[in-house]
PDB file of C-alpha atoms and ligand atoms in Angstrom:
ATOM      1  CA  MET A  21     -82.706   5.024 -15.745  1.00 97.00           C
ATOM      2  CA  LYS A  22     -85.026   4.372 -12.872  1.00 98.00           C
ATOM      3  CA  VAL A  23     -83.021   3.028 -10.173  1.00 98.00           C
ATOM      4  CA  LEU A  24     -84.254   1.551  -6.889  1.00 98.00           C
ATOM      5  CA  VAL A  25     -81.838   2.673  -4.082  1.00 98.00           C
ATOM      6  CA  ILE A  26     -82.209   0.201  -1.479  1.00 98.00           C
ATOM      7  CA  GLY A  27     -81.000   1.498   2.105  1.00 98.00           C
ATOM      8  CA  ALA A  28     -81.269   5.175   0.972  1.00 98.00           C
ATOM      9  CA  THR A  29     -81.027   6.398   4.573  1.00 98.00           C
ATOM     10  CA  GLY A  30     -77.350   5.018   4.955  1.00 98.00           C
ATOM     11  CA  ASN A  31     -74.055   6.753   4.672  1.00 98.00           C
ATOM     12  CA  LEU A  32     -73.557   5.597   0.856  1.00 98.00           C
ATOM     13  CA  GLY A  33     -77.252   5.280   0.108  1.00 98.00           C
ATOM     14  CA  ILE A  34     -78.107   8.813   0.877  1.00 98.00           C
ATOM     15  CA  ARG A  35     -75.164  10.207  -1.138  1.00 98.00           C
ATOM     16  CA  LEU A  36     -76.030   7.920  -4.031  1.00 98.00           C
ATOM     17  CA  VAL A  37     -79.878   9.408  -4.074  1.00 98.00           C
ATOM     18  CA  ALA A  38     -78.085  12.996  -4.678  1.00 98.00           C
ATOM     19  CA  ALA A  39     -75.664  11.499  -7.279  1.00 97.00           C
ATOM     20  CA  LEU A  40     -78.268   9.509  -9.279  1.00 98.00           C
ATOM     21  CA  LEU A  41     -80.457  12.769  -9.531  1.00 98.00           C
ATOM     22  CA  THR A  42     -77.241  14.770 -10.312  1.00 97.00           C
ATOM     23  CA  HIS A  43     -76.766  12.300 -13.238  1.00 97.00           C
ATOM     24  CA  GLY A  44     -80.522  12.688 -14.603  1.00 97.00           C
ATOM     25  CA  HIS A  45     -81.572   9.421 -13.297  1.00 98.00           C
ATOM     26  CA  ASN A  46     -84.957   8.765 -11.650  1.00 98.00           C
ATOM     27  CA  VAL A  47     -84.814   7.588  -8.074  1.00 98.00           C
ATOM     28  CA  VAL A  48     -87.094   5.268  -6.007  1.00 98.00           C
ATOM     29  CA  ALA A  49     -85.690   5.018  -2.327  1.00 98.00           C
ATOM     30  CA  PHE A  50     -86.488   1.793  -0.469  1.00 98.00           C
ATOM     31  CA  VAL A  51     -86.230   2.528   3.206  1.00 98.00           C
ATOM     32  CA  ARG A  52     -87.569   1.187   6.660  1.00 98.00           C
ATOM     33  CA  SER A  53     -88.621   4.812   7.396  1.00 98.00           C
ATOM     34  CA  SER A  54     -89.602   7.581   5.136  1.00 98.00           C
ATOM     35  CA  ASN A  55     -89.593  10.067   7.939  1.00 98.00           C
ATOM     36  CA  LYS A  56     -85.778   9.442   8.450  1.00 98.00           C
ATOM     37  CA  LEU A  57     -85.176   9.756   4.811  1.00 98.00           C
ATOM     38  CA  GLU A  58     -87.229  13.129   4.567  1.00 98.00           C
ATOM     39  CA  SER A  59     -85.084  14.403   7.942  1.00 98.00           C
ATOM     40  CA  LEU A  60     -81.942  13.590   5.805  1.00 98.00           C
ATOM     41  CA  LEU A  61     -82.500  14.988   2.552  1.00 98.00           C
ATOM     42  CA  PRO A  62     -83.191  18.702   1.663  1.00 98.00           C
ATOM     43  CA  PRO A  63     -86.828  19.118   0.842  1.00 98.00           C
ATOM     44  CA  SER A  64     -86.086  20.086  -2.680  1.00 97.00           C
ATOM     45  CA  VAL A  65     -84.453  16.681  -3.050  1.00 98.00           C
ATOM     46  CA  TYR A  66     -86.800  14.716  -1.366  1.00 98.00           C
ATOM     47  CA  ARG A  67     -89.754  16.083  -3.427  1.00 98.00           C
ATOM     48  CA  GLN A  68     -87.980  14.657  -6.605  1.00 98.00           C
ATOM     49  CA  ILE A  69     -88.040  11.113  -5.512  1.00 98.00           C
ATOM     50  CA  GLU A  70     -90.330   8.192  -5.044  1.00 98.00           C
ATOM     51  CA  VAL A  71     -90.022   6.424  -1.736  1.00 98.00           C
ATOM     52  CA  VAL A  72     -91.272   2.765  -0.691  1.00 98.00           C
ATOM     53  CA  GLN A  73     -91.182   2.005   2.903  1.00 98.00           C
ATOM     54  CA  GLY A  74     -90.247  -1.787   3.739  1.00 98.00           C
ATOM     55  CA  ASP A  75     -87.787  -4.165   4.858  1.00 98.00           C
ATOM     56  CA  ALA A  76     -84.888  -5.210   2.717  1.00 98.00           C
ATOM     57  CA  THR A  77     -85.034  -8.927   4.054  1.00 98.00           C
ATOM     58  CA  ASP A  78     -88.448  -9.327   2.402  1.00 98.00           C
ATOM     59  CA  PRO A  79     -87.803 -10.091  -1.312  1.00 98.00           C
ATOM     60  CA  VAL A  80     -91.684  -9.893  -2.154  1.00 98.00           C
ATOM     61  CA  SER A  81     -91.924  -5.989  -1.231  1.00 98.00           C
ATOM     62  CA  ILE A  82     -88.546  -5.651  -2.838  1.00 98.00           C
ATOM     63  CA  LYS A  83     -89.746  -7.213  -6.095  1.00 98.00           C
ATOM     64  CA  LYS A  84     -92.952  -5.293  -5.942  1.00 98.00           C
ATOM     65  CA  ALA A  85     -91.247  -1.924  -5.380  1.00 98.00           C
ATOM     66  CA  ILE A  86     -89.433  -2.717  -8.727  1.00 98.00           C
ATOM     67  CA  LEU A  87     -92.075  -3.586 -10.706  1.00 98.00           C
ATOM     68  CA  ASP A  88     -94.774  -1.175  -9.517  1.00 98.00           C
ATOM     69  CA  ALA A  89     -92.223   1.691 -10.060  1.00 98.00           C
ATOM     70  CA  ASN A  90     -90.857   0.128 -13.287  1.00 98.00           C
ATOM     71  CA  CYS A  91     -87.217   0.264 -12.354  1.00 98.00           C
ATOM     72  CA  ASP A  92     -84.418  -0.418 -14.603  1.00 97.00           C
ATOM     73  CA  ALA A  93     -81.813  -0.896 -12.027  1.00 98.00           C
ATOM     74  CA  VAL A  94     -81.371  -1.690  -8.576  1.00 98.00           C
ATOM     75  CA  VAL A  95     -78.540  -0.591  -6.016  1.00 98.00           C
ATOM     76  CA  ASN A  96     -78.320  -2.489  -2.606  1.00 98.00           C
ATOM     77  CA  THR A  97     -76.537  -0.245   0.197  1.00 98.00           C
ATOM     78  CA  ALA A  98     -78.663  -1.931   2.927  1.00 98.00           C
ATOM     79  CA  GLY A  99     -77.090  -3.892   5.689  1.00 97.00           C
ATOM     80  CA  LEU A 100     -73.669  -3.606   7.149  1.00 95.00           C
ATOM     81  CA  ALA A 101     -71.096  -6.898   7.015  1.00 96.00           C
ATOM     82  CA  ALA A 102     -69.736  -8.078  10.458  1.00 96.00           C
ATOM     83  CA  LEU A 103     -66.112  -7.187  10.948  1.00 96.00           C
ATOM     84  CA  ALA A 104     -65.004 -10.210  12.885  1.00 95.00           C
ATOM     85  CA  PRO A 105     -64.633 -13.673  10.996  1.00 94.00           C
ATOM     86  CA  TRP A 106     -67.030 -15.080  13.711  1.00 95.00           C
ATOM     87  CA  GLY A 107     -69.518 -12.009  13.601  1.00 95.00           C
ATOM     88  CA  LYS A 108     -72.984 -12.341  12.155  1.00 95.00           C
ATOM     89  CA  SER A 109     -75.053  -9.412  10.564  1.00 97.00           C
ATOM     90  CA  GLU A 110     -78.256  -9.218   8.737  1.00 97.00           C
ATOM     91  CA  LEU A 111     -76.459  -8.244   5.333  1.00 98.00           C
ATOM     92  CA  PRO A 112     -76.490 -12.131   4.046  1.00 98.00           C
ATOM     93  CA  ALA A 113     -80.329 -12.216   4.405  1.00 98.00           C
ATOM     94  CA  ILE A 114     -80.612  -8.826   2.898  1.00 98.00           C
ATOM     95  CA  PHE A 115     -78.479  -9.663   0.173  1.00 98.00           C
ATOM     96  CA  ARG A 116     -80.187 -12.809  -0.701  1.00 98.00           C
ATOM     97  CA  ALA A 117     -83.661 -11.280  -0.593  1.00 98.00           C
ATOM     98  CA  VAL A 118     -82.328  -8.485  -2.979  1.00 98.00           C
ATOM     99  CA  VAL A 119     -80.962 -11.114  -5.313  1.00 98.00           C
ATOM    100  CA  ASP A 120     -84.033 -13.030  -5.277  1.00 98.00           C
ATOM    101  CA  ALA A 121     -86.238 -10.083  -5.927  1.00 98.00           C
ATOM    102  CA  VAL A 122     -83.976  -8.658  -8.563  1.00 98.00           C
ATOM    103  CA  ARG A 123     -83.898 -12.066 -10.288  1.00 98.00           C
ATOM    104  CA  GLY A 124     -87.526 -12.660 -10.084  1.00 98.00           C
ATOM    105  CA  ALA A 125     -88.264  -9.362 -11.455  1.00 98.00           C
ATOM    106  CA  GLY A 126     -85.987  -9.636 -14.311  1.00 98.00           C
ATOM    107  CA  LEU A 127     -87.772 -13.083 -15.036  1.00 97.00           C
ATOM    108  CA  ASP A 128     -91.217 -11.452 -14.839  1.00 97.00           C
ATOM    109  CA  ARG A 129     -90.047  -8.967 -17.504  1.00 96.00           C
ATOM    110  CA  LYS A 130     -88.104 -11.360 -19.781  1.00 96.00           C
ATOM    111  CA  LYS A 131     -85.119  -8.985 -19.384  1.00 95.00           C
ATOM    112  CA  PRO A 132     -82.178  -9.066 -16.712  1.00 97.00           C
ATOM    113  CA  LEU A 133     -81.978  -5.803 -14.497  1.00 97.00           C
ATOM    114  CA  ARG A 134     -78.877  -4.051 -13.998  1.00 98.00           C
ATOM    115  CA  ALA A 135     -77.795  -4.046 -10.201  1.00 98.00           C
ATOM    116  CA  TRP A 136     -74.987  -2.771  -8.206  1.00 98.00           C
ATOM    117  CA  PHE A 137     -74.173  -4.697  -4.930  1.00 98.00           C
ATOM    118  CA  LEU A 138     -71.779  -3.419  -2.061  1.00 98.00           C
ATOM    119  CA  ALA A 139     -68.971  -5.686  -0.854  1.00 98.00           C
ATOM    120  CA  GLY A 140     -65.442  -4.865   0.619  1.00 97.00           C
ATOM    121  CA  LEU A 141     -61.639  -4.953  -0.349  1.00 97.00           C
ATOM    122  CA  GLY A 142     -61.368  -8.424   0.972  1.00 97.00           C
ATOM    123  CA  VAL A 143     -63.365 -10.124  -1.907  1.00 98.00           C
ATOM    124  CA  LEU A 144     -60.626  -8.812  -4.335  1.00 98.00           C
ATOM    125  CA  TYR A 145     -58.002 -11.218  -5.659  1.00 98.00           C
ATOM    126  CA  TYR A 146     -54.421 -10.877  -4.560  1.00 96.00           C
ATOM    127  CA  PRO A 147     -53.014  -9.671  -7.968  1.00 95.00           C
ATOM    128  CA  GLY A 148     -51.698 -12.379  -9.899  1.00 93.00           C
ATOM    129  CA  SER A 149     -53.282 -14.990  -7.634  1.00 94.00           C
ATOM    130  CA  GLU A 150     -56.593 -16.813  -7.053  1.00 94.00           C
ATOM    131  CA  SER A 151     -56.533 -15.923  -3.409  1.00 96.00           C
ATOM    132  CA  MET A 152     -58.869 -13.313  -2.148  1.00 97.00           C
ATOM    133  CA  LEU A 153     -57.164 -10.318   0.045  1.00 96.00           C
ATOM    134  CA  SER A 154     -59.663 -11.624   3.080  1.00 96.00           C
ATOM    135  CA  SER A 155     -57.523 -14.882   2.738  1.00 96.00           C
ATOM    136  CA  TYR A 156     -54.668 -12.858   4.289  1.00 95.00           C
ATOM    137  CA  ILE A 157     -56.610 -10.493   6.566  1.00 95.00           C
ATOM    138  CA  PRO A 158     -59.783 -12.305   7.323  1.00 95.00           C
ATOM    139  CA  ILE A 159     -62.356  -9.556   8.111  1.00 94.00           C
ATOM    140  CA  PHE A 160     -65.845  -8.882   6.697  1.00 95.00           C
ATOM    141  CA  LEU A 161     -66.184 -12.401   5.588  1.00 96.00           C
ATOM    142  CA  GLU A 162     -69.707 -12.159   5.004  1.00 97.00           C
ATOM    143  CA  HIS A 163     -69.150 -10.514   1.621  1.00 97.00           C
ATOM    144  CA  ARG A 164     -67.424 -13.846   0.300  1.00 97.00           C
ATOM    145  CA  LYS A 165     -70.593 -15.582   0.895  1.00 96.00           C
ATOM    146  CA  ASN A 166     -72.679 -12.668  -0.861  1.00 98.00           C
ATOM    147  CA  LEU A 167     -70.286 -13.219  -4.067  1.00 98.00           C
ATOM    148  CA  ARG A 168     -70.641 -16.957  -4.192  1.00 98.00           C
ATOM    149  CA  LEU A 169     -74.276 -16.432  -4.230  1.00 98.00           C
ATOM    150  CA  LEU A 170     -73.939 -13.930  -7.464  1.00 98.00           C
ATOM    151  CA  LYS A 171     -71.509 -16.351  -8.989  1.00 98.00           C
ATOM    152  CA  SER A 172     -73.673 -19.226  -8.565  1.00 98.00           C
ATOM    153  CA  LEU A 173     -76.638 -17.468 -10.657  1.00 98.00           C
ATOM    154  CA  PRO A 174     -77.366 -18.809 -14.199  1.00 96.00           C
ATOM    155  CA  PRO A 175     -76.235 -16.492 -17.056  1.00 91.00           C
ATOM    156  CA  ASN A 176     -78.273 -13.573 -17.689  1.00 91.00           C
ATOM    157  CA  ALA A 177     -80.255 -13.796 -14.435  1.00 97.00           C
ATOM    158  CA  ILE A 178     -79.041 -10.398 -13.306  1.00 98.00           C
ATOM    159  CA  ASP A 179     -76.644  -7.954 -14.798  1.00 98.00           C
ATOM    160  CA  TRP A 180     -74.767  -7.572 -11.660  1.00 98.00           C
ATOM    161  CA  SER A 181     -71.622  -5.691 -10.471  1.00 98.00           C
ATOM    162  CA  MET A 182     -70.014  -5.580  -6.947  1.00 98.00           C
ATOM    163  CA  LEU A 183     -68.384  -2.586  -5.892  1.00 98.00           C
ATOM    164  CA  CYS A 184     -65.547  -3.526  -3.349  1.00 98.00           C
ATOM    165  CA  PRO A 185     -64.080  -0.263  -1.703  1.00 98.00           C
ATOM    166  CA  SER A 186     -62.105  -0.276   1.382  1.00 96.00           C
ATOM    167  CA  THR A 187     -63.086   2.349   4.221  1.00 96.00           C
ATOM    168  CA  MET A 188     -65.366   5.003   2.574  1.00 97.00           C
ATOM    169  CA  THR A 189     -65.087   8.403   4.505  1.00 97.00           C
ATOM    170  CA  PRO A 190     -67.662  11.314   4.121  1.00 97.00           C
ATOM    171  CA  GLU A 191     -66.578  14.380   2.095  1.00 95.00           C
ATOM    172  CA  SER A 192     -69.622  16.334   3.435  1.00 94.00           C
ATOM    173  CA  SER A 193     -73.282  15.994   4.726  1.00 94.00           C
ATOM    174  CA  ASP A 194     -74.734  18.359   1.886  1.00 94.00           C
ATOM    175  CA  PHE A 195     -77.094  16.158  -0.005  1.00 96.00           C
ATOM    176  CA  ASN A 196     -77.901  18.937  -2.512  1.00 95.00           C
ATOM    177  CA  VAL A 197     -78.506  18.258  -6.271  1.00 96.00           C
ATOM    178  CA  PRO A 198     -76.446  18.794  -8.222  1.00 96.00           C
ATOM    179  CA  THR A 199     -73.618  17.192  -6.144  1.00 94.00           C
ATOM    180  CA  LYS A 200     -70.403  18.889  -5.741  1.00 85.00           C
ATOM    181  CA  THR A 201     -67.649  16.005  -5.223  1.00 74.00           C
ATOM    182  CA  LEU A 202     -64.294  17.523  -4.081  1.00 74.00           C
ATOM    183  CA  GLN A 203     -62.223  14.553  -4.379  1.00 77.00           C
ATOM    184  CA  GLY A 204     -61.356  13.393  -8.142  1.00 79.00           C
ATOM    185  CA  LYS A 205     -62.660  10.326 -10.083  1.00 87.00           C
ATOM    186  CA  LEU A 206     -62.049   7.111  -8.735  1.00 95.00           C
ATOM    187  CA  ILE A 207     -59.705   4.539 -10.824  1.00 96.00           C
ATOM    188  CA  ALA A 208     -61.522   1.097 -11.157  1.00 97.00           C
ATOM    189  CA  ASN A 209     -60.195  -2.326 -11.863  1.00 98.00           C
ATOM    190  CA  ALA A 210     -62.249  -5.686 -12.335  1.00 98.00           C
ATOM    191  CA  ALA A 211     -61.571  -8.565  -9.803  1.00 98.00           C
ATOM    192  CA  SER A 212     -58.240  -7.154  -8.170  1.00 97.00           C
ATOM    193  CA  PRO A 213     -57.121  -3.909  -6.551  1.00 97.00           C
ATOM    194  CA  PRO A 214     -55.933  -0.968  -9.197  1.00 97.00           C
ATOM    195  CA  SER A 215     -52.358   0.195  -8.456  1.00 96.00           C
ATOM    196  CA  TRP A 216     -51.241  -2.554  -6.133  1.00 96.00           C
ATOM    197  CA  LYS A 217     -47.933  -1.540  -4.502  1.00 95.00           C
ATOM    198  CA  ASP A 218     -45.758  -4.757  -4.779  1.00 95.00           C
ATOM    199  CA  SER A 219     -42.593  -5.342  -2.592  1.00 96.00           C
ATOM    200  CA  TRP A 220     -40.069  -7.734  -1.756  1.00 97.00           C
ATOM    201  CA  ILE A 221     -41.837  -8.065   1.586  1.00 95.00           C
ATOM    202  CA  LYS A 222     -44.145 -10.514   0.190  1.00 94.00           C
ATOM    203  CA  TYR A 223     -41.250 -12.997   0.161  1.00 95.00           C
ATOM    204  CA  ILE A 224     -41.097 -13.206   3.724  1.00 96.00           C
ATOM    205  CA  PRO A 225     -42.205 -16.778   4.875  1.00 94.00           C
ATOM    206  CA  TRP A 226     -45.626 -16.885   6.018  1.00 90.00           C
ATOM    207  CA  LEU A 227     -46.117 -13.389   7.088  1.00 95.00           C
ATOM    208  CA  GLY A 228     -44.895 -11.835   3.780  1.00 95.00           C
ATOM    209  CA  LYS A 229     -48.455 -11.261   1.898  1.00 95.00           C
ATOM    210  CA  VAL A 230     -50.407 -10.493   5.142  1.00 96.00           C
ATOM    211  CA  LEU A 231     -47.826  -7.562   5.833  1.00 97.00           C
ATOM    212  CA  LEU A 232     -48.206  -6.410   2.013  1.00 96.00           C
ATOM    213  CA  CYS A 233     -51.957  -6.529   2.252  1.00 95.00           C
ATOM    214  CA  ALA A 234     -51.832  -4.419   5.624  1.00 94.00           C
ATOM    215  CA  MET A 235     -49.402  -1.951   4.023  1.00 94.00           C
ATOM    216  CA  ASN A 236     -51.409  -1.579   0.760  1.00 95.00           C
ATOM    217  CA  ALA A 237     -54.903  -1.440   2.603  1.00 91.00           C
ATOM    218  CA  GLY A 238     -54.794   2.240   3.709  1.00 92.00           C
ATOM    219  CA  ARG A 239     -54.181   3.274   0.116  1.00 96.00           C
ATOM    220  CA  TYR A 240     -57.448   2.196  -0.848  1.00 97.00           C
ATOM    221  CA  GLU A 241     -59.394   4.538   1.377  1.00 96.00           C
ATOM    222  CA  THR A 242     -61.893   6.532  -0.705  1.00 96.00           C
ATOM    223  CA  THR A 243     -64.864   8.859  -0.069  1.00 96.00           C
ATOM    224  CA  LEU A 244     -68.644   7.967   0.064  1.00 97.00           C
ATOM    225  CA  GLU A 245     -69.291  10.566  -2.607  1.00 96.00           C
ATOM    226  CA  GLN A 246     -66.810   9.312  -5.061  1.00 96.00           C
ATOM    227  CA  ASN A 247     -68.064   5.659  -4.914  1.00 97.00           C
ATOM    228  CA  ALA A 248     -71.731   7.146  -5.240  1.00 97.00           C
ATOM    229  CA  GLU A 249     -70.465   9.037  -8.401  1.00 96.00           C
ATOM    230  CA  LEU A 250     -69.045   5.852  -9.811  1.00 97.00           C
ATOM    231  CA  ILE A 251     -72.176   4.134  -9.522  1.00 98.00           C
ATOM    232  CA  ALA A 252     -74.183   6.998 -10.694  1.00 97.00           C
ATOM    233  CA  SER A 253     -72.317   7.461 -13.823  1.00 96.00           C
ATOM    234  CA  ASP A 254     -71.891   3.879 -14.547  1.00 97.00           C
ATOM    235  CA  LEU A 255     -75.729   3.496 -14.541  1.00 98.00           C
ATOM    236  CA  GLU A 256     -75.960   6.154 -17.593  1.00 97.00           C
ATOM    237  CA  SER A 257     -75.708   3.284 -19.819  1.00 95.00           C
ATOM    238  CA  TYR A 258     -77.010  -0.388 -20.181  1.00 92.00           C
ATOM    239  CA  GLU A 259     -73.545  -1.559 -21.315  1.00 94.00           C
ATOM    240  CA  SER A 260     -71.023  -1.617 -18.765  1.00 97.00           C
ATOM    241  CA  ARG A 261     -67.341  -3.197 -18.545  1.00 97.00           C
ATOM    242  CA  TRP A 262     -68.259  -4.041 -14.856  1.00 98.00           C
ATOM    243  CA  ILE A 263     -71.241  -6.394 -15.609  1.00 98.00           C
ATOM    244  CA  GLY A 264     -70.491  -9.862 -13.850  1.00 97.00           C
ATOM    245  CA  THR A 265     -67.462  -8.783 -11.976  1.00 98.00           C
ATOM    246  CA  THR A 266     -66.093  -7.403  -8.807  1.00 98.00           C
ATOM    247  CA  VAL A 267     -64.695  -3.852  -8.921  1.00 98.00           C
ATOM    248  CA  GLY A 268     -61.834  -2.549  -6.888  1.00 98.00           C
ATOM    249  CA  VAL A 269     -61.302   1.300  -6.489  1.00 98.00           C
ATOM    250  CA  ILE A 270     -58.525   3.677  -5.723  1.00 97.00           C
ATOM    251  CA  ASP A 271     -58.488   7.466  -5.468  1.00 95.00           C
ATOM    252  CA  GLY A 272     -56.062   8.376  -8.420  1.00 88.00           C
ATOM    253  CA  SER A 273     -55.451  11.729  -7.027  1.00 84.00           C
ATOM    254  CA  LYS A 274     -53.695  10.386  -3.660  1.00 74.00           C
TER     255      LYS A 274
HETATM  256  N1  NAP B 316     -68.903   2.354   4.962  1.00 87.16           N
HETATM  257  C1  NAP B 316     -67.685   1.785   4.713  1.00 87.16           C
HETATM  258  O1  NAP B 316     -66.576   2.122   4.968  1.00 87.16           O
HETATM  259  C2  NAP B 316     -67.707   0.422   3.566  1.00 87.16           C
HETATM  260  C3  NAP B 316     -66.712   0.120   3.346  1.00 87.16           C
HETATM  261  C4  NAP B 316     -66.822  -1.040   2.474  1.00 87.16           C
HETATM  262  C5  NAP B 316     -67.963  -1.724   2.218  1.00 87.16           C
HETATM  263  N2  NAP B 316     -69.050  -1.182   2.750  1.00 87.16           N
HETATM  264  C6  NAP B 316     -70.452  -1.794   2.644  1.00 87.16           C
HETATM  265  O2  NAP B 316     -71.155  -0.625   1.937  1.00 87.16           O
HETATM  266  C7  NAP B 316     -72.559  -0.924   2.360  1.00 87.16           C
HETATM  267  C8  NAP B 316     -73.090   0.400   2.827  1.00 87.16           C
HETATM  268  O3  NAP B 316     -72.238   1.048   3.773  1.00 87.16           O
HETATM  269  P1  NAP B 316     -72.931   2.279   4.675  1.00 87.16           P
HETATM  270  O4  NAP B 316     -71.763   2.695   5.407  1.00 87.16           O
HETATM  271  O5  NAP B 316     -73.650   3.024   3.832  1.00 87.16           O
HETATM  272  O6  NAP B 316     -73.760   1.424   5.637  1.00 87.16           O
HETATM  273  P2  NAP B 316     -74.796   2.229   6.798  1.00 87.16           P
HETATM  274  O7  NAP B 316     -74.687   3.568   6.766  1.00 87.16           O
HETATM  275  O8  NAP B 316     -74.782   1.179   7.993  1.00 87.16           O
HETATM  276  O9  NAP B 316     -76.391   1.912   5.989  1.00 87.16           O
HETATM  277  C9  NAP B 316     -76.953   0.794   6.169  1.00 87.16           C
HETATM  278  C10 NAP B 316     -78.216   0.967   5.496  1.00 87.16           C
HETATM  279  O10 NAP B 316     -79.028  -0.292   5.426  1.00 87.16           O
HETATM  280  C11 NAP B 316     -80.268  -0.078   6.033  1.00 87.16           C
HETATM  281  N3  NAP B 316     -80.767  -1.289   6.556  1.00 87.16           N
HETATM  282  C12 NAP B 316     -80.160  -2.144   7.447  1.00 87.16           C
HETATM  283  N4  NAP B 316     -81.137  -3.187   7.693  1.00 87.16           N
HETATM  284  C13 NAP B 316     -82.334  -2.967   6.775  1.00 87.16           C
HETATM  285  C14 NAP B 316     -83.333  -3.851   6.473  1.00 87.16           C
HETATM  286  N5  NAP B 316     -83.718  -4.806   7.128  1.00 87.16           N
HETATM  287  N6  NAP B 316     -84.379  -3.261   5.749  1.00 87.16           N
HETATM  288  C15 NAP B 316     -84.057  -2.182   5.034  1.00 87.16           C
HETATM  289  N7  NAP B 316     -83.033  -1.246   5.299  1.00 87.16           N
HETATM  290  C16 NAP B 316     -82.005  -1.819   6.032  1.00 87.16           C
HETATM  291  C17 NAP B 316     -80.229   1.068   7.135  1.00 87.16           C
HETATM  292  O11 NAP B 316     -81.389   1.725   7.283  1.00 87.16           O
HETATM  293  P3  NAP B 316     -81.949   2.206   8.757  1.00 87.16           P
HETATM  294  O12 NAP B 316     -81.399   3.744   8.372  1.00 87.16           O
HETATM  295  O13 NAP B 316     -83.373   1.987   8.706  1.00 87.16           O
HETATM  296  O14 NAP B 316     -81.068   1.925   9.753  1.00 87.16           O
HETATM  297  C18 NAP B 316     -79.208   1.940   6.288  1.00 87.16           C
HETATM  298  O15 NAP B 316     -79.801   2.837   5.358  1.00 87.16           O
HETATM  299  C19 NAP B 316     -72.522  -2.055   3.546  1.00 87.16           C
HETATM  300  O16 NAP B 316     -72.974  -3.031   2.946  1.00 87.16           O
HETATM  301  C20 NAP B 316     -71.205  -2.093   3.943  1.00 87.16           C
HETATM  302  O17 NAP B 316     -70.870  -3.254   4.342  1.00 87.16           O
HETATM  303  C21 NAP B 316     -68.918  -0.236   3.705  1.00 87.16           C
END
């Protein structure tokens, strides 16, 4: 596929560029500064991609980038959610702009585009319930608003998926192609976290589920490279079991 990576200079975005090329995709990087991207990537990798400069809060330039380069898919890694429940970041504005642009490009093309968005563990459902994990540990709440926006779209507006990792750490800062992921593949699950560890602790009044969420949270740490690999390999096909859902991930080798 031809994939527009929005936020290609970020921790995940830069690794996604390398992973997408490794999987045989064509990459168009949407960044605020092409000089910054060029300084981060090996010259042999930078030469393989197209670069568009623009601001991710501007739906018009994102849509133009999609249509001009004839992209089949978009991955948004731009913006960083505020940690505190009262915090405000640019992410919701970026998210809305990307959704509007991807939807608009799909309408023009008369075919919805494939798109991956990023959120966090907190928008996944506590297993077996309809409460999100962020109801128990209220952090990074901006992702909830972003998910509501995706869920409010009419059917066939965007073939979206929302990746919901916990903390992602770097394996290396080698962005050569092909990539060499040292860690194993992620185990993924729709809507709730895979391999949740249950415990009697949840029955402690008021605090039980909060404690259990806190105990589980560390188990969901993954690497940036593993998540880049998941998206790049999923985009090898237009069919995906992750369309229209949030996706939780865990490192199966841990
Ligand atoms: N890192 C984690 O552990 C983690 C865990 C769960 C979820 N997430 C989510 O995953 C996503 C990616 O995380 P990350 O660690 O890769 O973030 P990051 O390293 O902070 O990268 C953010 C990227 O967004 C770009 N950006 C910000 N505002 C922009 C704008 N107005 N126009 C264009 N580009 C803009 C930045 O570009 P510049 O280089 O120009 O500043 C940068 O490339 C975020 O949404 C985050 O909330 C991250």
